[in-house]
PDB file of C-alpha atoms and ligand atoms in Angstrom:
ATOM      1  CA  MET I  13       2.040   4.589 -25.919  1.00 39.00           C
ATOM      2  CA  ALA I  14       4.850   3.199 -28.001  1.00 40.00           C
ATOM      3  CA  SER I  15       2.382   1.883 -30.522  1.00 42.00           C
ATOM      4  CA  THR I  16       0.657   5.301 -30.727  1.00 44.00           C
ATOM      5  CA  GLU I  17       4.012   6.967 -31.427  1.00 44.00           C
ATOM      6  CA  GLU I  18       4.753   4.304 -33.987  1.00 47.00           C
ATOM      7  CA  ASP I  19       1.297   4.829 -35.575  1.00 50.00           C
ATOM      8  CA  GLY I  20       1.883   8.569 -35.560  1.00 52.00           C
ATOM      9  CA  SER I  21       5.186   8.266 -37.335  1.00 60.00           C
ATOM     10  CA  VAL I  22       3.752   5.795 -39.861  1.00 63.00           C
ATOM     11  CA  GLU I  23       0.905   8.231 -40.519  1.00 59.00           C
ATOM     12  CA  GLU I  24       3.379  11.102 -40.792  1.00 62.00           C
ATOM     13  CA  LYS I  25       5.521   9.118 -43.220  1.00 62.00           C
ATOM     14  CA  GLU I  26       2.445   8.297 -45.308  1.00 58.00           C
ATOM     15  CA  ASN I  27       1.446  11.940 -45.363  1.00 52.00           C
ATOM     16  CA  ASN I  28       4.946  12.968 -46.367  1.00 58.00           C
ATOM     17  CA  ASN I  29       4.934  10.316 -49.088  1.00 59.00           C
ATOM     18  CA  LYS I  30       1.587  11.602 -50.351  1.00 50.00           C
ATOM     19  CA  LYS I  31       2.919  15.171 -50.364  1.00 49.00           C
ATOM     20  CA  ARG I  32       6.048  14.064 -52.221  1.00 57.00           C
ATOM     21  CA  THR I  33       3.984  12.107 -54.792  1.00 57.00           C
ATOM     22  CA  LYS I  34       1.621  15.044 -55.240  1.00 54.00           C
ATOM     23  CA  SER I  35       4.414  17.510 -55.646  1.00 88.00           C
ATOM     24  CA  ALA I  36       6.239  15.183 -58.061  1.00 93.00           C
ATOM     25  CA  ILE I  37       3.078  14.937 -60.173  1.00 94.00           C
ATOM     26  CA  ALA I  38       2.543  18.695 -59.926  1.00 95.00           C
ATOM     27  CA  LEU I  39       6.165  19.306 -60.860  1.00 95.00           C
ATOM     28  CA  ALA I  40       5.941  16.992 -63.872  1.00 96.00           C
ATOM     29  CA  TRP I  41       2.692  18.583 -65.015  1.00 97.00           C
ATOM     30  CA  LEU I  42       3.984  22.151 -64.600  1.00 97.00           C
ATOM     31  CA  THR I  43       7.190  21.316 -66.455  1.00 97.00           C
ATOM     32  CA  PHE I  44       5.219  19.788 -69.327  1.00 98.00           C
ATOM     33  CA  TYR I  45       2.735  22.685 -69.331  1.00 98.00           C
ATOM     34  CA  ASN I  46       5.399  25.401 -69.366  1.00 98.00           C
ATOM     35  CA  ILE I  47       7.449  23.682 -72.098  1.00 98.00           C
ATOM     36  CA  ALA I  48       4.296  23.312 -74.227  1.00 98.00           C
ATOM     37  CA  MET I  49       3.330  26.954 -73.682  1.00 98.00           C
ATOM     38  CA  THR I  50       6.844  28.216 -74.448  1.00 98.00           C
ATOM     39  CA  ALA I  51       6.780  26.168 -77.660  1.00 98.00           C
ATOM     40  CA  GLY I  52       3.295  27.450 -78.534  1.00 98.00           C
ATOM     41  CA  TRP I  53       4.261  31.102 -78.187  1.00 98.00           C
ATOM     42  CA  LEU I  54       7.526  30.473 -80.053  1.00 98.00           C
ATOM     43  CA  VAL I  55       5.512  28.979 -82.919  1.00 98.00           C
ATOM     44  CA  LEU I  56       3.365  32.132 -82.892  1.00 98.00           C
ATOM     45  CA  ALA I  57       6.457  34.362 -82.937  1.00 98.00           C
ATOM     46  CA  ILE I  58       7.959  32.469 -85.871  1.00 98.00           C
ATOM     47  CA  ALA I  59       4.646  32.515 -87.764  1.00 98.00           C
ATOM     48  CA  MET I  60       4.349  36.287 -87.296  1.00 98.00           C
ATOM     49  CA  ILE I  61       7.938  36.960 -88.404  1.00 98.00           C
ATOM     50  CA  ARG I  62       7.557  34.667 -91.451  1.00 98.00           C
ATOM     51  CA  PHE I  63       4.271  36.294 -92.413  1.00 98.00           C
ATOM     52  CA  TYR I  64       5.753  39.765 -92.237  1.00 97.00           C
ATOM     53  CA  ILE I  65       8.901  38.803 -94.174  1.00 97.00           C
ATOM     54  CA  GLN I  66       6.899  37.066 -96.921  1.00 97.00           C
ATOM     55  CA  ARG I  67       4.083  39.623 -97.290  1.00 97.00           C
ATOM     56  CA  GLY I  68       5.738  42.858 -96.163  1.00 97.00           C
ATOM     57  CA  THR I  69       2.519  43.932 -94.433  1.00 97.00           C
ATOM     58  CA  HIS I  70       0.665  43.217 -91.210  1.00 96.00           C
ATOM     59  CA  LYS I  71      -2.642  42.924 -93.091  1.00 97.00           C
ATOM     60  CA  GLY I  72      -3.922  39.362 -92.814  1.00 97.00           C
ATOM     61  CA  LEU I  73      -1.455  38.507 -90.035  1.00 98.00           C
ATOM     62  CA  TYR I  74      -4.115  38.028 -87.357  1.00 98.00           C
ATOM     63  CA  LYS I  75      -6.130  35.699 -89.593  1.00 97.00           C
ATOM     64  CA  SER I  76      -3.048  33.610 -90.336  1.00 98.00           C
ATOM     65  CA  ILE I  77      -2.240  32.975 -86.665  1.00 98.00           C
ATOM     66  CA  ALA I  78      -5.775  33.114 -85.188  1.00 98.00           C
ATOM     67  CA  ARG I  79      -6.169  29.382 -84.602  1.00 98.00           C
ATOM     68  CA  THR I  80      -2.880  28.924 -82.777  1.00 98.00           C
ATOM     69  CA  LEU I  81      -3.400  32.092 -80.749  1.00 98.00           C
ATOM     70  CA  LYS I  82      -6.916  31.076 -79.682  1.00 98.00           C
ATOM     71  CA  PHE I  83      -5.697  27.639 -78.692  1.00 98.00           C
ATOM     72  CA  PHE I  84      -2.737  28.697 -76.539  1.00 98.00           C
ATOM     73  CA  GLN I  85      -4.437  31.708 -74.974  1.00 98.00           C
ATOM     74  CA  THR I  86      -7.520  29.665 -74.064  1.00 98.00           C
ATOM     75  CA  VAL I  87      -5.440  26.855 -72.579  1.00 98.00           C
ATOM     76  CA  ALA I  88      -4.016  29.481 -70.183  1.00 98.00           C
ATOM     77  CA  LEU I  89      -7.286  29.176 -68.215  1.00 98.00           C
ATOM     78  CA  VAL I  90      -5.562  26.165 -66.639  1.00 98.00           C
ATOM     79  CA  GLU I  91      -3.392  28.686 -64.767  1.00 98.00           C
ATOM     80  CA  VAL I  92      -6.397  29.758 -62.717  1.00 98.00           C
ATOM     81  CA  VAL I  93      -6.823  26.093 -61.733  1.00 97.00           C
ATOM     82  CA  HIS I  94      -3.107  25.885 -60.816  1.00 97.00           C
ATOM     83  CA  CYS I  95      -3.592  28.718 -58.333  1.00 96.00           C
ATOM     84  CA  ALA I  96      -6.934  27.427 -57.048  1.00 96.00           C
ATOM     85  CA  ILE I  97      -5.536  23.971 -56.215  1.00 95.00           C
ATOM     86  CA  GLY I  98      -2.361  25.516 -54.798  1.00 94.00           C
ATOM     87  CA  ILE I  99       0.294  24.028 -57.084  1.00 95.00           C
ATOM     88  CA  VAL I 100       1.580  27.538 -57.840  1.00 94.00           C
ATOM     89  CA  ARG I 101       1.868  30.272 -55.250  1.00 90.00           C
ATOM     90  CA  THR I 102      -0.063  32.994 -57.070  1.00 91.00           C
ATOM     91  CA  SER I 103      -3.305  34.801 -56.372  1.00 93.00           C
ATOM     92  CA  VAL I 104      -6.362  33.301 -58.072  1.00 96.00           C
ATOM     93  CA  ILE I 105      -7.810  36.801 -58.494  1.00 95.00           C
ATOM     94  CA  VAL I 106      -4.720  38.351 -60.113  1.00 94.00           C
ATOM     95  CA  THR I 107      -4.347  35.374 -62.455  1.00 96.00           C
ATOM     96  CA  SER I 108      -8.073  35.347 -63.326  1.00 96.00           C
ATOM     97  CA  VAL I 109      -8.078  39.045 -64.252  1.00 95.00           C
ATOM     98  CA  GLN I 110      -4.977  38.572 -66.399  1.00 96.00           C
ATOM     99  CA  VAL I 111      -6.149  35.429 -68.184  1.00 97.00           C
ATOM    100  CA  CYS I 112      -9.818  36.455 -68.582  1.00 97.00           C
ATOM    101  CA  SER I 113      -8.971  39.875 -69.993  1.00 97.00           C
ATOM    102  CA  ARG I 114      -6.742  38.183 -72.595  1.00 97.00           C
ATOM    103  CA  ILE I 115      -9.401  35.609 -73.485  1.00 98.00           C
ATOM    104  CA  PHE I 116     -11.948  38.388 -73.768  1.00 98.00           C
ATOM    105  CA  MET I 117      -9.636  40.301 -76.144  1.00 98.00           C
ATOM    106  CA  VAL I 118      -9.111  37.252 -78.307  1.00 98.00           C
ATOM    107  CA  TRP I 119     -12.620  35.747 -78.484  1.00 98.00           C
ATOM    108  CA  PHE I 120     -15.038  38.612 -77.924  1.00 98.00           C
ATOM    109  CA  ILE I 121     -13.149  41.428 -79.628  1.00 98.00           C
ATOM    110  CA  THR I 122     -10.551  40.437 -82.208  1.00 98.00           C
ATOM    111  CA  ASN I 123     -12.046  37.161 -83.296  1.00 97.00           C
ATOM    112  CA  SER I 124     -15.650  38.381 -83.370  1.00 97.00           C
ATOM    113  CA  ILE I 125     -15.071  41.639 -85.235  1.00 97.00           C
ATOM    114  CA  LYS I 126     -13.324  40.922 -88.533  1.00 96.00           C
ATOM    115  CA  GLN I 127     -13.228  44.629 -89.462  1.00 96.00           C
ATOM    116  CA  ILE I 128     -10.658  45.379 -86.764  1.00 98.00           C
ATOM    117  CA  GLN I 129      -8.334  42.428 -87.304  1.00 98.00           C
ATOM    118  CA  ASN I 130      -5.960  44.470 -89.460  1.00 98.00           C
ATOM    119  CA  GLU I 131      -5.611  47.365 -87.010  1.00 98.00           C
ATOM    120  CA  GLU I 132      -2.025  48.202 -85.985  1.00 98.00           C
ATOM    121  CA  SER I 133      -3.148  48.012 -82.345  1.00 98.00           C
ATOM    122  CA  VAL I 134      -3.899  44.284 -82.786  1.00 98.00           C
ATOM    123  CA  ILE I 135      -0.337  43.715 -83.970  1.00 98.00           C
ATOM    124  CA  LEU I 136       0.920  45.779 -81.029  1.00 98.00           C
ATOM    125  CA  PHE I 137      -0.724  43.638 -78.371  1.00 98.00           C
ATOM    126  CA  LEU I 138       0.049  40.413 -80.261  1.00 98.00           C
ATOM    127  CA  VAL I 139       3.772  41.200 -80.420  1.00 98.00           C
ATOM    128  CA  VAL I 140       3.822  42.320 -76.778  1.00 98.00           C
ATOM    129  CA  TRP I 141       1.949  39.242 -75.544  1.00 98.00           C
ATOM    130  CA  THR I 142       4.197  36.939 -77.577  1.00 98.00           C
ATOM    131  CA  VAL I 143       7.482  38.392 -76.335  1.00 98.00           C
ATOM    132  CA  THR I 144       6.205  38.451 -72.739  1.00 98.00           C
ATOM    133  CA  GLU I 145       4.880  34.916 -72.778  1.00 98.00           C
ATOM    134  CA  ILE I 146       8.037  33.431 -74.271  1.00 98.00           C
ATOM    135  CA  ALA I 147      10.015  35.039 -71.436  1.00 98.00           C
ATOM    136  CA  ARG I 148       7.440  34.079 -68.751  1.00 98.00           C
ATOM    137  CA  TYR I 149       6.979  30.420 -69.682  1.00 98.00           C
ATOM    138  CA  SER I 150      10.666  29.828 -70.313  1.00 98.00           C
ATOM    139  CA  PHE I 151      11.362  31.419 -66.906  1.00 98.00           C
ATOM    140  CA  TYR I 152       8.974  28.972 -65.198  1.00 97.00           C
ATOM    141  CA  THR I 153      10.406  26.029 -67.151  1.00 97.00           C
ATOM    142  CA  PHE I 154      14.073  26.703 -66.363  1.00 97.00           C
ATOM    143  CA  ASN I 155      13.176  27.602 -62.790  1.00 95.00           C
ATOM    144  CA  LEU I 156      11.410  24.259 -62.298  1.00 95.00           C
ATOM    145  CA  LEU I 157      14.423  22.487 -63.779  1.00 95.00           C
ATOM    146  CA  ASN I 158      16.733  24.436 -61.426  1.00 94.00           C
ATOM    147  CA  HIS I 159      18.773  25.743 -64.352  1.00 96.00           C
ATOM    148  CA  LEU I 160      17.661  29.319 -64.692  1.00 96.00           C
ATOM    149  CA  PRO I 161      19.919  31.507 -66.860  1.00 97.00           C
ATOM    150  CA  TYR I 162      20.153  35.018 -65.408  1.00 95.00           C
ATOM    151  CA  PHE I 163      19.116  36.729 -68.644  1.00 96.00           C
ATOM    152  CA  ILE I 164      15.761  34.900 -68.623  1.00 97.00           C
ATOM    153  CA  LYS I 165      15.159  35.894 -64.999  1.00 97.00           C
ATOM    154  CA  TRP I 166      16.169  39.451 -65.893  1.00 96.00           C
ATOM    155  CA  ALA I 167      13.865  39.489 -68.922  1.00 97.00           C
ATOM    156  CA  ARG I 168      10.898  38.087 -66.955  1.00 97.00           C
ATOM    157  CA  TYR I 169      11.154  40.732 -64.249  1.00 97.00           C
ATOM    158  CA  ASN I 170      12.197  43.766 -66.321  1.00 97.00           C
ATOM    159  CA  MET I 171      10.498  43.572 -69.706  1.00 97.00           C
ATOM    160  CA  PHE I 172       7.022  43.881 -68.203  1.00 97.00           C
ATOM    161  CA  ILE I 173       7.853  47.429 -67.047  1.00 98.00           C
ATOM    162  CA  ILE I 174       7.529  48.554 -70.683  1.00 98.00           C
ATOM    163  CA  MET I 175       5.565  45.621 -72.134  1.00 98.00           C
ATOM    164  CA  TYR I 176       2.630  45.774 -69.744  1.00 97.00           C
ATOM    165  CA  PRO I 177       1.664  49.401 -70.516  1.00 98.00           C
ATOM    166  CA  LEU I 178       2.305  48.784 -74.231  1.00 98.00           C
ATOM    167  CA  GLY I 179       0.040  45.737 -74.184  1.00 98.00           C
ATOM    168  CA  VAL I 180      -2.671  47.709 -72.424  1.00 98.00           C
ATOM    169  CA  VAL I 181      -2.395  50.520 -75.012  1.00 98.00           C
ATOM    170  CA  GLY I 182      -2.768  47.941 -77.810  1.00 98.00           C
ATOM    171  CA  GLU I 183      -5.770  46.339 -76.128  1.00 98.00           C
ATOM    172  CA  LEU I 184      -7.548  49.598 -75.331  1.00 98.00           C
ATOM    173  CA  MET I 185      -6.966  50.972 -78.845  1.00 98.00           C
ATOM    174  CA  THR I 186      -8.376  47.755 -80.294  1.00 98.00           C
ATOM    175  CA  ILE I 187     -11.520  47.910 -78.155  1.00 98.00           C
ATOM    176  CA  TYR I 188     -11.859  51.584 -79.082  1.00 98.00           C
ATOM    177  CA  ALA I 189     -11.602  50.705 -82.783  1.00 98.00           C
ATOM    178  CA  ALA I 190     -14.306  48.075 -82.290  1.00 98.00           C
ATOM    179  CA  LEU I 191     -16.844  50.497 -80.788  1.00 98.00           C
ATOM    180  CA  PRO I 192     -18.293  51.913 -84.053  1.00 98.00           C
ATOM    181  CA  TYR I 193     -18.853  48.403 -85.487  1.00 97.00           C
ATOM    182  CA  VAL I 194     -20.459  47.199 -82.298  1.00 98.00           C
ATOM    183  CA  ARG I 195     -22.771  50.209 -82.226  1.00 97.00           C
ATOM    184  CA  LYS I 196     -23.652  49.874 -85.933  1.00 96.00           C
ATOM    185  CA  THR I 197     -24.357  46.140 -85.898  1.00 96.00           C
ATOM    186  CA  GLY I 198     -25.744  45.806 -82.367  1.00 95.00           C
ATOM    187  CA  MET I 199     -23.735  42.601 -82.052  1.00 96.00           C
ATOM    188  CA  LEU I 200     -24.013  40.546 -78.863  1.00 94.00           C
ATOM    189  CA  SER I 201     -26.690  42.937 -77.637  1.00 95.00           C
ATOM    190  CA  MET I 202     -30.259  42.266 -76.583  1.00 93.00           C
ATOM    191  CA  ARG I 203     -32.873  44.927 -77.064  1.00 90.00           C
ATOM    192  CA  LEU I 204     -36.267  45.108 -75.408  1.00 90.00           C
ATOM    193  CA  PRO I 205     -38.853  43.819 -75.916  1.00 89.00           C
ATOM    194  CA  ASN I 206     -37.734  40.178 -75.960  1.00 90.00           C
ATOM    195  CA  LYS I 207     -39.076  36.983 -74.423  1.00 89.00           C
ATOM    196  CA  TYR I 208     -36.523  37.083 -71.574  1.00 90.00           C
ATOM    197  CA  ASN I 209     -37.337  40.705 -70.785  1.00 92.00           C
ATOM    198  CA  VAL I 210     -33.607  41.413 -70.531  1.00 93.00           C
ATOM    199  CA  SER I 211     -31.663  44.230 -72.127  1.00 94.00           C
ATOM    200  CA  PHE I 212     -27.918  44.163 -72.759  1.00 96.00           C
ATOM    201  CA  ASP I 213     -25.909  46.619 -74.798  1.00 97.00           C
ATOM    202  CA  TYR I 214     -22.467  45.316 -75.796  1.00 98.00           C
ATOM    203  CA  TYR I 215     -21.396  48.824 -76.802  1.00 98.00           C
ATOM    204  CA  TYR I 216     -21.797  50.166 -73.259  1.00 98.00           C
ATOM    205  CA  PHE I 217     -20.392  46.938 -71.864  1.00 98.00           C
ATOM    206  CA  LEU I 218     -17.193  47.583 -73.844  1.00 98.00           C
ATOM    207  CA  ILE I 219     -16.981  51.103 -72.466  1.00 98.00           C
ATOM    208  CA  ILE I 220     -17.279  49.661 -68.946  1.00 98.00           C
ATOM    209  CA  VAL I 221     -14.540  47.116 -69.780  1.00 98.00           C
ATOM    210  CA  MET I 222     -12.276  49.951 -70.960  1.00 98.00           C
ATOM    211  CA  LEU I 223     -12.952  51.901 -67.766  1.00 98.00           C
ATOM    212  CA  SER I 224     -12.270  48.830 -65.645  1.00 98.00           C
ATOM    213  CA  TYR I 225      -8.631  48.926 -66.788  1.00 97.00           C
ATOM    214  CA  ILE I 226      -8.233  52.050 -64.624  1.00 98.00           C
ATOM    215  CA  PRO I 227      -8.633  50.253 -61.267  1.00 96.00           C
ATOM    216  CA  LEU I 228      -7.509  46.772 -62.395  1.00 96.00           C
ATOM    217  CA  PHE I 229      -4.356  47.354 -64.414  1.00 96.00           C
ATOM    218  CA  PRO I 230      -2.432  49.167 -61.628  1.00 96.00           C
ATOM    219  CA  GLN I 231      -3.081  46.199 -59.328  1.00 94.00           C
ATOM    220  CA  LEU I 232      -1.510  43.787 -61.845  1.00 95.00           C
ATOM    221  CA  TYR I 233       1.355  46.159 -62.503  1.00 97.00           C
ATOM    222  CA  PHE I 234       2.120  46.726 -58.820  1.00 96.00           C
ATOM    223  CA  HIS I 235       1.850  42.995 -58.209  1.00 94.00           C
ATOM    224  CA  MET I 236       4.568  42.479 -60.836  1.00 96.00           C
ATOM    225  CA  LEU I 237       6.697  45.266 -59.351  1.00 97.00           C
ATOM    226  CA  ARG I 238       6.480  43.520 -55.952  1.00 96.00           C
ATOM    227  CA  GLN I 239       7.428  40.195 -57.572  1.00 95.00           C
ATOM    228  CA  ARG I 240      10.351  41.958 -59.244  1.00 96.00           C
ATOM    229  CA  ARG I 241      11.618  43.348 -55.925  1.00 95.00           C
ATOM    230  CA  LYS I 242      11.234  39.918 -54.325  1.00 94.00           C
ATOM    231  CA  VAL I 243      12.996  37.945 -57.065  1.00 93.00           C
ATOM    232  CA  LEU I 244      15.648  40.363 -58.333  1.00 92.00           C
ATOM    233  CA  LEU I 245      16.410  42.288 -55.166  1.00 87.00           C
ATOM    234  CA  GLY I 246      15.603  39.532 -52.664  1.00 85.00           C
ATOM    235  CA  GLU I 247      13.177  41.685 -50.668  1.00 75.00           C
ATOM    236  CA  ILE I 248      10.873  39.808 -48.301  1.00 71.00           C
ATOM    237  CA  ILE I 249       7.354  40.937 -49.071  1.00 64.00           C
ATOM    238  CA  VAL I 250       4.403  40.121 -46.868  1.00 61.00           C
ATOM    239  CA  GLU I 251       1.458  39.766 -49.264  1.00 56.00           C
ATOM    240  CA  LYS I 252      -2.039  40.625 -48.115  1.00 51.00           C
ATOM    241  CA  ASP I 253      -4.631  37.850 -48.703  1.00 47.00           C
ATOM    242  CA  GLU I 254      -5.960  38.487 -52.210  1.00 44.00           C
TER     243      GLU I 254
HETATM  244  C1  LIG W 315     -15.223  39.825 -68.831  1.00 66.34           C
HETATM  245  C2  LIG W 315     -14.126  40.685 -69.292  1.00 66.34           C
HETATM  246  C3  LIG W 315     -13.189  41.106 -68.262  1.00 66.34           C
HETATM  247  C4  LIG W 315     -12.301  42.175 -68.742  1.00 66.34           C
HETATM  248  C5  LIG W 315     -11.528  42.829 -67.640  1.00 66.34           C
HETATM  249  C6  LIG W 315     -10.760  43.944 -68.149  1.00 66.34           C
HETATM  250  C7  LIG W 315      -9.822  44.537 -67.154  1.00 66.34           C
HETATM  251  C8  LIG W 315      -8.427  44.110 -67.396  1.00 66.34           C
HETATM  252  C9  LIG W 315      -7.430  44.965 -66.775  1.00 66.34           C
HETATM  253  C10 LIG W 315      -6.064  44.337 -66.839  1.00 66.34           C
HETATM  254  C11 LIG W 315      -5.461  44.399 -68.170  1.00 66.34           C
HETATM  255  C12 LIG W 315      -4.301  43.473 -68.328  1.00 66.34           C
HETATM  256  C13 LIG W 315      -3.952  43.430 -69.761  1.00 66.34           C
HETATM  257  C14 LIG W 315      -2.773  42.574 -69.990  1.00 66.34           C
HETATM  258  C15 LIG W 315      -1.900  42.930 -70.880  1.00 66.34           C
HETATM  259  C16 LIG W 315      -0.709  42.146 -71.069  1.00 66.34           C
HETATM  260  O1  LIG W 315      -0.520  41.012 -70.703  1.00 66.34           O
HETATM  261  S1  LIG W 315       0.464  42.965 -71.884  1.00 66.34           S
HETATM  262  C17 LIG W 315       1.880  41.905 -71.849  1.00 66.34           C
HETATM  263  C18 LIG W 315       2.712  42.123 -70.625  1.00 66.34           C
HETATM  264  N1  LIG W 315       2.199  41.345 -69.536  1.00 66.34           N
HETATM  265  C19 LIG W 315       2.948  40.919 -68.496  1.00 66.34           C
HETATM  266  O2  LIG W 315       4.140  41.135 -68.428  1.00 66.34           O
HETATM  267  C20 LIG W 315       2.263  40.161 -67.397  1.00 66.34           C
HETATM  268  C21 LIG W 315       2.237  38.781 -67.692  1.00 66.34           C
HETATM  269  N2  LIG W 315       1.402  38.112 -66.731  1.00 66.34           N
HETATM  270  C22 LIG W 315       1.853  37.599 -65.605  1.00 66.34           C
HETATM  271  O3  LIG W 315       2.991  37.689 -65.273  1.00 66.34           O
HETATM  272  C23 LIG W 315       0.903  36.801 -64.749  1.00 66.34           C
HETATM  273  O4  LIG W 315      -0.226  36.563 -65.487  1.00 66.34           O
HETATM  274  C24 LIG W 315       0.518  37.461 -63.416  1.00 66.34           C
HETATM  275  C25 LIG W 315      -0.623  36.655 -62.806  1.00 66.34           C
HETATM  276  C26 LIG W 315       0.096  38.911 -63.627  1.00 66.34           C
HETATM  277  C27 LIG W 315       1.698  37.445 -62.447  1.00 66.34           C
HETATM  278  O5  LIG W 315       2.244  36.229 -62.315  1.00 66.34           O
HETATM  279  P1  LIG W 315       2.616  35.560 -60.910  1.00 66.34           P
HETATM  280  O6  LIG W 315       2.452  34.095 -61.134  1.00 66.34           O
HETATM  281  O7  LIG W 315       1.864  36.123 -59.769  1.00 66.34           O
HETATM  282  O8  LIG W 315       4.075  35.990 -60.674  1.00 66.34           O
HETATM  283  P2  LIG W 315       5.370  35.181 -60.847  1.00 66.34           P
HETATM  284  O9  LIG W 315       6.450  35.957 -60.198  1.00 66.34           O
HETATM  285  O10 LIG W 315       5.586  34.861 -62.269  1.00 66.34           O
HETATM  286  O11 LIG W 315       5.104  33.786 -60.076  1.00 66.34           O
HETATM  287  C28 LIG W 315       4.742  33.672 -58.697  1.00 66.34           C
HETATM  288  C29 LIG W 315       5.023  32.263 -58.212  1.00 66.34           C
HETATM  289  O12 LIG W 315       4.225  31.302 -58.902  1.00 66.34           O
HETATM  290  C30 LIG W 315       5.056  30.435 -59.657  1.00 66.34           C
HETATM  291  N3  LIG W 315       4.383  30.144 -60.904  1.00 66.34           N
HETATM  292  C31 LIG W 315       3.428  30.882 -61.477  1.00 66.34           C
HETATM  293  N4  LIG W 315       3.024  30.331 -62.608  1.00 66.34           N
HETATM  294  C32 LIG W 315       3.746  29.214 -62.764  1.00 66.34           C
HETATM  295  C33 LIG W 315       3.788  28.211 -63.755  1.00 66.34           C
HETATM  296  N5  LIG W 315       3.020  28.240 -64.849  1.00 66.34           N
HETATM  297  N6  LIG W 315       4.656  27.194 -63.585  1.00 66.34           N
HETATM  298  C34 LIG W 315       5.452  27.131 -62.512  1.00 66.34           C
HETATM  299  N7  LIG W 315       5.454  28.052 -61.522  1.00 66.34           N
HETATM  300  C35 LIG W 315       4.618  29.075 -61.662  1.00 66.34           C
HETATM  301  C36 LIG W 315       6.325  31.195 -59.821  1.00 66.34           C
HETATM  302  O13 LIG W 315       7.440  30.399 -60.065  1.00 66.34           O
HETATM  303  C37 LIG W 315       6.437  31.879 -58.472  1.00 66.34           C
HETATM  304  O14 LIG W 315       6.775  30.919 -57.491  1.00 66.34           O
HETATM  305  P3  LIG W 315       7.754  31.267 -56.293  1.00 66.34           P
HETATM  306  O15 LIG W 315       9.083  31.511 -56.926  1.00 66.34           O
HETATM  307  O16 LIG W 315       7.713  30.063 -55.432  1.00 66.34           O
HETATM  308  O17 LIG W 315       7.208  32.513 -55.623  1.00 66.34           O
END
């Protein structure tokens, strides 16, 4: 009996040790990740400001920052893994929609269609993403380090109220601007007959993507409003399984 209790407590201690080690590794990784992402988006912000000051125009801005943007936005796919393995308490679905829609905007719209890279709407979503991400990643970093200045917490949970709709406007206007080029060139489309016997029209796919913002965006926005109430106003919110 005594030995069983002893075994139990040894096992418990081992489990606790494992948990502690895992959470220490997770903590170290998240701290590194968030510092790197804050730095990445800061580099983007500085590059955009410098470009505009030197050239006095937004034309060519996307091209000048494309590499850095593609790198840091693509790396954000890791955030879906963070949720999936449970090292951050966020819904995999909400995070996937957010990250995938951004990656889609970068790779399959802005990067693929050179003719739209100088649209004002591209600059709109780039500026909005950059400001938001600097606030978001610095919030996570300082929070993990237990030294969170109030203004960063305030910025994280207030700026999105304006920034989110603005970002969506920029993204939708950019996709809209891409439509004529997609239709004219037939890019990324497959017409019948072909050896796979499959037909895909990127033009209509983009229209479906634009329409999908109607049900999906409110869910992200309301998720953030709930987070805001929880963090800023201390409300206890029982989340449904997502
Ligand atoms: C194939 C094509 C598909 C296309 C589909 C098209 C449809 C798309 C429709 C949607 C369109 C969206 C367009 C987006 C536009 C923009 O982004 S505009 C810019 C403004 N955007 C924003 O302000 C939102 C920014 N995004 C987010 O905040 C997140 O991505 C989120 C997933 C939406 C919400 O984040 P969430 O993590 O759920 O909330 P938090 O309060 O920040 O955190 C919850 C807890 O998790 C911890 N945590 C999360 N991440 C980290 C991390 N990296 N490091 C450490 N900790 C993290 C966080 O601390 C919280 O923990 P607790 O305090 O313990 O609760």
